[in-house]
Coordinates of C-alpha atoms in Angstrom, one line a residue:
M1472 CA -20.2 1.4 -2.1
A1473 CA -18.3 1.1 -5.6
N1474 CA -15.1 -0.1 -3.8
T1475 CA -17.2 -2.9 -1.8
A1476 CA -20.1 -4.0 -3.9
P1477 CA -18.3 -6.5 -6.0
F1478 CA -17.4 -8.5 -2.9
L1479 CA -21.1 -8.8 -2.0
S1480 CA -22.3 -10.5 -5.2
M1481 CA -21.4 -11.4 -8.8
F1482 CA -24.7 -9.9 -9.7
P1483 CA -24.7 -6.2 -8.9
E1484 CA -28.5 -5.9 -9.4
H1485 CA -28.7 -7.9 -6.2
V1486 CA -26.7 -5.4 -4.1
H1487 CA -28.7 -2.4 -2.8
R1488 CA -27.1 0.8 -1.3
V1489 CA -29.5 2.4 1.2
R1490 CA -29.3 5.5 3.2
G1491 CA -31.2 4.5 6.2
V1492 CA -33.4 1.9 7.9
Q1493 CA -36.5 3.0 6.3
Q1494 CA -35.1 2.5 2.7
A1495 CA -33.7 -1.0 3.9
A1496 CA -37.2 -2.0 5.3
A1497 CA -38.8 -0.9 2.0
L1498 CA -36.9 -3.5 0.2
K1499 CA -38.7 -6.1 2.4
P1500 CA -35.6 -8.2 3.3
G1501 CA -36.2 -11.7 4.3
E1502 CA -34.3 -14.8 5.7
R1503 CA -32.2 -15.2 2.4
D1504 CA -31.0 -11.6 2.6
Y1505 CA -28.2 -9.9 4.3
L1506 CA -27.9 -6.6 5.9
I1507 CA -24.2 -5.5 5.6
W1508 CA -22.8 -2.7 7.9
W1509 CA -19.3 -1.4 7.9
G1510 CA -17.7 -1.7 11.2
M1511 CA -18.6 -2.8 14.6
D1512 CA -21.0 0.1 15.7
V1513 CA -24.3 -1.2 14.3
P1514 CA -27.2 1.1 15.2
Q1515 CA -29.9 -0.7 17.1
A1516 CA -32.5 0.2 14.5
V1517 CA -30.5 -1.9 12.1
K1518 CA -30.2 -4.9 14.6
T1519 CA -34.0 -4.6 15.1
L1520 CA -34.8 -4.8 11.4
A1521 CA -32.6 -7.9 11.2
E1522 CA -34.4 -9.5 14.1
A1523 CA -37.9 -8.6 12.8
T1524 CA -37.3 -9.8 9.2
G1525 CA -34.9 -12.7 9.8
A1526 CA -32.3 -11.0 7.6
R1527 CA -28.8 -12.2 8.4
L1528 CA -26.9 -9.0 10.0
T1529 CA -23.2 -9.1 8.6
R1530 CA -20.2 -6.7 9.5
M1531 CA -17.9 -5.9 6.8
E1532 CA -14.3 -4.7 7.3
D1533 CA -10.8 -4.5 5.3
G1534 CA -8.9 -8.0 5.0
F1535 CA -5.2 -8.2 6.4
V1536 CA -3.7 -8.0 3.0
R1537 CA -5.6 -5.1 1.5
S1538 CA -4.0 -2.9 -1.2
V1539 CA -1.2 -0.9 -2.5
G1540 CA -2.0 2.5 -0.7
L1541 CA -4.2 3.4 2.2
G1542 CA -7.7 2.6 2.9
S1543 CA -8.3 6.2 4.3
D1544 CA -7.1 7.6 1.0
L1545 CA -10.0 5.3 -0.7
I1546 CA -7.7 3.0 -2.6
R1547 CA -9.9 0.0 -3.6
P1548 CA -9.4 -3.1 -1.4
L1549 CA -8.3 -6.4 -2.8
S1550 CA -9.8 -8.1 0.3
L1551 CA -12.5 -7.8 2.7
V1552 CA -14.1 -9.7 5.5
L1553 CA -17.7 -10.6 6.1
D1554 CA -18.6 -11.6 9.7
R1555 CA -21.7 -12.6 11.1
R1556 CA -20.6 -13.2 14.7
G1557 CA -18.7 -10.0 15.2
L1558 CA -15.5 -8.7 13.9
Y1559 CA -11.9 -9.9 14.4
F1560 CA -10.7 -6.7 16.3
D1561 CA -13.5 -6.8 18.8
P1562 CA -12.6 -9.2 21.6
T1563 CA -15.6 -8.6 23.8
G1564 CA -17.4 -11.2 21.8
P1565 CA -16.7 -14.0 19.1
S1566 CA -16.1 -13.4 15.6
D1567 CA -16.1 -15.8 12.8
L1568 CA -12.3 -15.7 12.6
E1569 CA -12.1 -16.6 16.3
H1570 CA -14.3 -19.4 15.8
I1571 CA -12.4 -20.6 12.9
L1572 CA -9.1 -20.6 14.7
D1573 CA -10.7 -22.2 17.8
T1574 CA -12.5 -25.2 16.0
A1575 CA -11.4 -25.8 12.5
A1576 CA -9.7 -28.8 11.5
F1577 CA -7.1 -27.5 8.7
S1578 CA -6.2 -29.9 6.0
E1579 CA -2.4 -30.6 4.8
E1580 CA -3.3 -28.9 1.7
E1581 CA -4.4 -25.7 3.6
L1582 CA -1.2 -25.7 5.8
E1583 CA 0.7 -26.0 2.8
Q1584 CA -0.8 -23.2 1.2
A1585 CA -0.5 -21.2 4.5
R1586 CA 3.3 -22.0 4.4
F1587 CA 3.6 -20.8 0.9
A1588 CA 1.6 -17.5 1.6
R1589 CA 3.8 -16.8 4.5
A1590 CA 7.0 -17.5 2.8
F1591 CA 6.0 -15.2 0.0
I1592 CA 4.8 -12.3 2.3
V1593 CA 8.1 -12.6 4.1
A1594 CA 10.1 -12.8 0.9
H1595 CA 8.4 -9.9 -0.9
G1596 CA 7.9 -7.6 2.1
I1597 CA 4.1 -7.5 1.8
T1598 CA 2.1 -5.7 4.4
K1599 CA -1.6 -4.3 4.6
Y1600 CA -0.8 -1.3 2.6
N1601 CA 2.5 -1.9 0.8
L1602 CA 3.1 1.8 0.6
E1603 CA 6.5 2.6 2.4
P1604 CA 10.1 2.2 1.3
R1605 CA 11.6 -1.1 2.2
D1606 CA 15.2 -0.1 2.3
R1607 CA 17.7 -1.9 4.7
I1608 CA 17.7 -0.3 8.3
D1609 CA 21.0 1.0 10.0
W1610 CA 19.9 2.4 13.4
P1611 CA 22.8 3.3 15.9
T1612 CA 21.7 0.5 18.2
G1613 CA 25.0 0.2 20.0
D1614 CA 24.5 -3.7 20.0
K1615 CA 21.6 -3.4 22.2
P1616 CA 18.6 -5.4 21.5
V1617 CA 15.9 -3.6 19.4
V1618 CA 12.5 -3.4 20.4
L1619 CA 9.9 -2.1 17.7
V1620 CA 6.9 -0.3 19.2
P1621 CA 4.4 0.3 16.1
G1622 CA 1.9 3.1 16.7
Q1623 CA -1.8 2.8 16.1
V1624 CA -4.7 5.1 15.4
E1625 CA -5.8 5.7 19.0
D1626 CA -9.6 5.9 18.4
D1627 CA -9.4 2.6 16.5
A1628 CA -11.9 0.1 17.5
S1629 CA -9.2 -2.6 18.2
I1630 CA -8.0 -0.4 20.9
R1631 CA -11.3 0.8 22.2
Y1632 CA -12.7 -2.7 22.5
G1633 CA -9.6 -4.7 23.2
C1634 CA -7.2 -2.7 25.6
A1635 CA -7.1 -1.9 29.2
D1636 CA -4.7 0.4 30.8
I1637 CA -2.2 0.3 27.9
N1638 CA -4.5 2.3 25.3
T1639 CA -2.4 5.2 23.9
N1640 CA 0.8 5.2 21.8
L1641 CA 2.6 7.1 24.5
A1642 CA 1.6 4.5 27.3
L1643 CA 2.7 1.7 25.0
V1644 CA 6.1 3.2 24.3
R1645 CA 6.3 3.8 28.1
A1646 CA 5.4 0.3 29.0
A1647 CA 7.8 -1.1 26.5
R1648 CA 10.7 0.9 28.1
E1649 CA 9.8 -0.3 31.4
A1650 CA 9.7 -3.9 30.3
R1651 CA 13.1 -3.4 28.3
P1652 CA 15.1 -0.9 30.1
D1653 CA 18.2 -2.2 28.3
A1654 CA 16.9 -2.0 24.7
F1655 CA 17.2 0.3 21.8
I1656 CA 13.5 1.1 21.5
V1657 CA 12.1 2.3 18.0
Y1658 CA 8.7 3.8 17.7
K1659 CA 7.1 3.6 14.3
P1660 CA 4.0 6.1 13.8
H1661 CA 1.0 4.4 12.0
P1662 CA 0.8 5.4 8.3
D1663 CA -2.8 6.6 8.7
V1664 CA -1.6 8.9 11.4
M1665 CA 1.4 10.1 9.6
S1666 CA -0.7 11.0 6.5
G1667 CA -3.1 13.2 8.6
N1668 CA -6.1 11.1 8.0
R1669 CA -6.4 9.7 11.5
A1670 CA -5.8 10.6 15.2
G1671 CA -2.8 9.6 17.3
I1672 CA 0.2 11.8 16.2
L1673 CA 2.7 12.4 19.1
P1674 CA 5.2 15.3 19.3
P1675 CA 8.6 13.9 19.0
S1676 CA 9.8 15.4 22.3
R1677 CA 7.2 13.3 24.1
I1678 CA 8.1 10.1 22.4
R1679 CA 11.9 10.5 22.8
T1680 CA 11.2 10.4 26.7
W1681 CA 10.9 6.6 26.2
A1682 CA 12.1 5.8 22.7
D1683 CA 15.7 6.2 21.1
H1684 CA 14.5 6.5 17.6
V1685 CA 11.4 7.6 15.8
E1686 CA 11.2 6.0 12.3
T1687 CA 9.0 8.0 9.8
R1688 CA 10.2 7.0 6.5
L1689 CA 10.8 3.1 6.1
S1690 CA 8.2 0.5 6.1
V1691 CA 7.2 -1.4 9.1
V1692 CA 8.5 -4.5 7.4
S1693 CA 11.9 -3.1 7.3
C1694 CA 11.5 -2.2 11.1
I1695 CA 10.4 -5.8 11.9
E1696 CA 13.1 -7.3 10.2
A1697 CA 15.7 -5.1 12.1
A1698 CA 14.2 -5.7 15.4
D1699 CA 14.5 -8.5 17.9
E1700 CA 11.0 -8.3 19.4
I1701 CA 7.6 -6.3 19.0
H1702 CA 5.7 -4.6 21.5
T1703 CA 2.2 -3.8 20.5
M1704 CA -1.4 -3.0 21.8
T1705 CA -3.4 -4.7 18.8
S1706 CA -1.6 -3.7 15.8
L1707 CA -1.6 -6.0 12.7
S1708 CA 2.3 -5.3 12.8
G1709 CA 2.3 -7.9 15.5
F1710 CA 0.9 -10.5 13.1
D1711 CA 3.5 -9.4 10.5
A1712 CA 6.2 -9.9 13.1
L1713 CA 5.0 -13.4 13.9
L1714 CA 5.1 -14.1 10.2
R1715 CA 8.8 -13.3 10.4
G1716 CA 9.6 -15.4 13.3
K1717 CA 9.9 -12.5 15.9
R1718 CA 9.0 -12.3 19.5
V1719 CA 5.6 -10.5 19.9
V1720 CA 4.6 -8.9 23.3
V1721 CA 1.0 -8.0 23.4
Y1722 CA -0.9 -5.6 25.6
G1723 CA -4.2 -6.0 24.2
Q1724 CA -6.3 -8.8 22.7
P1725 CA -5.6 -8.9 18.9
F1726 CA -6.9 -11.9 16.8
Y1727 CA -3.4 -13.3 16.8
A1728 CA -2.9 -13.3 20.6
G1729 CA -4.1 -16.0 23.0
W1730 CA -3.0 -19.1 20.7
G1731 CA 0.2 -19.7 22.4
L1732 CA 2.2 -17.9 19.7
T1733 CA 2.7 -14.4 21.6
E1734 CA 3.4 -13.1 25.1
D1735 CA 0.0 -11.9 26.3
I1736 CA 0.2 -9.2 29.2
L1737 CA -3.6 -9.2 29.9
K1738 CA -3.5 -13.0 30.1
K1739 CA -1.2 -12.7 33.2
N1740 CA -3.7 -10.1 34.7
T1741 CA -7.5 -10.4 35.4
L1742 CA -9.9 -12.6 33.4
K1743 CA -12.1 -9.6 33.1
E1744 CA -9.5 -7.5 31.3
G1745 CA -8.3 -10.6 28.9
A1746 CA -11.9 -12.0 28.3
A1747 CA -11.1 -13.1 25.0
F1748 CA -8.3 -15.3 26.1
A1749 CA -10.8 -17.5 28.1
R1750 CA -12.6 -18.2 24.5
R1751 CA -9.4 -19.2 22.8
R1752 CA -9.0 -22.7 24.1
R1753 CA -6.3 -24.4 22.1
C1754 CA -2.7 -23.7 21.0
L1755 CA -2.0 -23.1 17.2
T1756 CA 0.9 -23.5 15.0
L1757 CA 1.8 -20.5 13.1
D1758 CA 0.6 -22.2 9.9
E1759 CA -2.8 -22.8 11.4
L1760 CA -3.0 -19.1 12.2
V1761 CA -2.1 -18.1 8.7
A1762 CA -4.5 -20.7 7.3
G1763 CA -7.3 -19.2 9.3
A1764 CA -6.5 -15.5 9.1
L1765 CA -5.6 -15.4 5.4
L1766 CA -7.1 -18.3 3.7
R1767 CA -10.6 -19.1 5.3
Y1768 CA -11.6 -15.7 6.6
P1769 CA -11.3 -13.0 4.0
L1770 CA -12.9 -12.7 0.5
Y1771 CA -10.4 -11.7 -2.4
W1772 CA -11.4 -9.8 -5.4
D1773 CA -9.4 -9.1 -8.6
W1774 CA -10.3 -5.8 -10.0
D1775 CA -8.8 -6.5 -13.5
L1776 CA -10.2 -9.9 -13.9
K1777 CA -13.6 -8.9 -12.2
G1778 CA -14.1 -11.9 -10.1
Y1779 CA -13.4 -13.7 -6.9
T1780 CA -9.7 -14.8 -6.5
S1781 CA -7.4 -16.4 -4.0
C1782 CA -5.1 -15.1 -1.4
E1783 CA -2.1 -16.2 -3.5
A1784 CA -3.3 -14.5 -6.5
V1785 CA -3.8 -11.3 -4.7
L1786 CA -0.4 -11.4 -3.2
H1787 CA 1.1 -11.7 -6.7
R1788 CA -1.1 -8.9 -7.9
I1789 CA 0.1 -6.6 -4.9
V1790 CA 3.8 -7.3 -5.9
E1791 CA 3.0 -6.6 -9.6
T1792 CA 1.3 -3.4 -8.7
R1793 CA 3.8 -2.2 -6.2
N1794 CA 6.7 -2.8 -8.6
A1795 CA 5.0 -0.8 -11.4
L1796 CA 4.2 2.1 -9.2
E1797 CA 7.7 2.1 -7.7
S1798 CA 9.3 2.2 -11.3
N1799 CA 7.0 5.2 -12.4
G1800 CA 7.1 7.2 -9.4
G1801 CA 3.5 6.5 -8.6
L1802 CA 4.2 4.9 -5.0
R1803 CA 5.9 8.0 -4.0
K1804 CA 2.8 10.2 -5.1
L1805 CA 0.7 7.8 -3.3
R1806 CA 2.8 8.5 0.0
M1807 CA 3.3 12.2 -0.4
G1808 CA 1.3 15.3 -0.4
F1809 CA -1.8 15.9 1.8
A1810 CA -3.5 18.1 -0.9
R1811 CA -2.8 15.6 -3.6
R1812 CA -4.4 12.8 -1.5
Q1813 CA -7.4 14.9 -0.7
W1814 CA -8.1 15.7 -4.4
R1815 CA -7.8 12.1 -5.2
K1816 CA -10.3 11.4 -2.6
L1817 CA -12.8 14.0 -3.7
C1818 CA -12.6 12.5 -7.2
I1819 CA -13.3 9.1 -6.0
L1820 CA -16.3 10.2 -3.7
T1821 CA -17.6 12.3 -6.7
R1822 CA -17.7 9.1 -9.1
V1823 CA -19.3 7.1 -6.2
W1824 CA -21.9 9.7 -5.8
M1825 CA -22.7 10.0 -9.5
I1826 CA -23.0 6.3 -9.9
G1827 CA -25.3 6.2 -6.9
N1828 CA -27.6 8.9 -8.2
R1829 CA -28.0 7.6 -11.7

């Protein structure tokens, strides 16, 4: 709650944390109120309360440029999204982001801001978590084309809702090999999986049946820049790759697919499997995609200034924070040590519990 409440109101007395539907109902929400739920799986009782009271049910999730450090390690977010239609990673129904991308008329000023954001992200190697080393890569490719396969958390909602036959990391690597038998294929495990916080880790012996190299140290940005193309299910790495002008082959239905910028495998198959693509009715430029996904959709918060801020300001803040942590060894501490990370999470949860029980 402490990590998300400021995004919901500049007036903390208007934000109430409740432990169940009965507590929420006791507050007598009305048409001007919001019921905020983290993630997609909203209990039916919460939906019923919203329908009965007229309160606006809204889902919350991390933004696309989040923090320096993992959300699963409880690092405070710099951006969140609030979505009344659905959520960007659930292609079974519309989301506010999909509506923006499908209908918005972007001004030239917005497109210029999008171009700046894209250039800044590329120049400074910014990603969602900004945690891993960004050294230059020297893989033994033998002059073969390089295909990057970014791993994902296999129980992630974007995979559960947005994929068909290709819905595991092993299946993805195998599909990439079948599509590009001539390529040097690099598998990059997801940082949450590598940290031990989430499911999806694969034994190297299984991955090496299909991949030439498993990259566990360097950042996904370094991997993208060294690759010729990216094959992904629904990973945000596909969006990162688009920002860097790479060919992106998509096996699921992420928010950035279906707009004419990616090669969409499900779009070639049945409409049932690729239902989201039927709703995405126009082609976008890359700047329009960036304007919708990074400028219009998320909320940004500055924890030092204690106020809402812009995408551009958050990008600068991330670079400042990352550089400072790199210089004093703090970034390595964020990456390393399962026991250290668990202790830090326990301390954060204890502080949140104390605040909530004052």
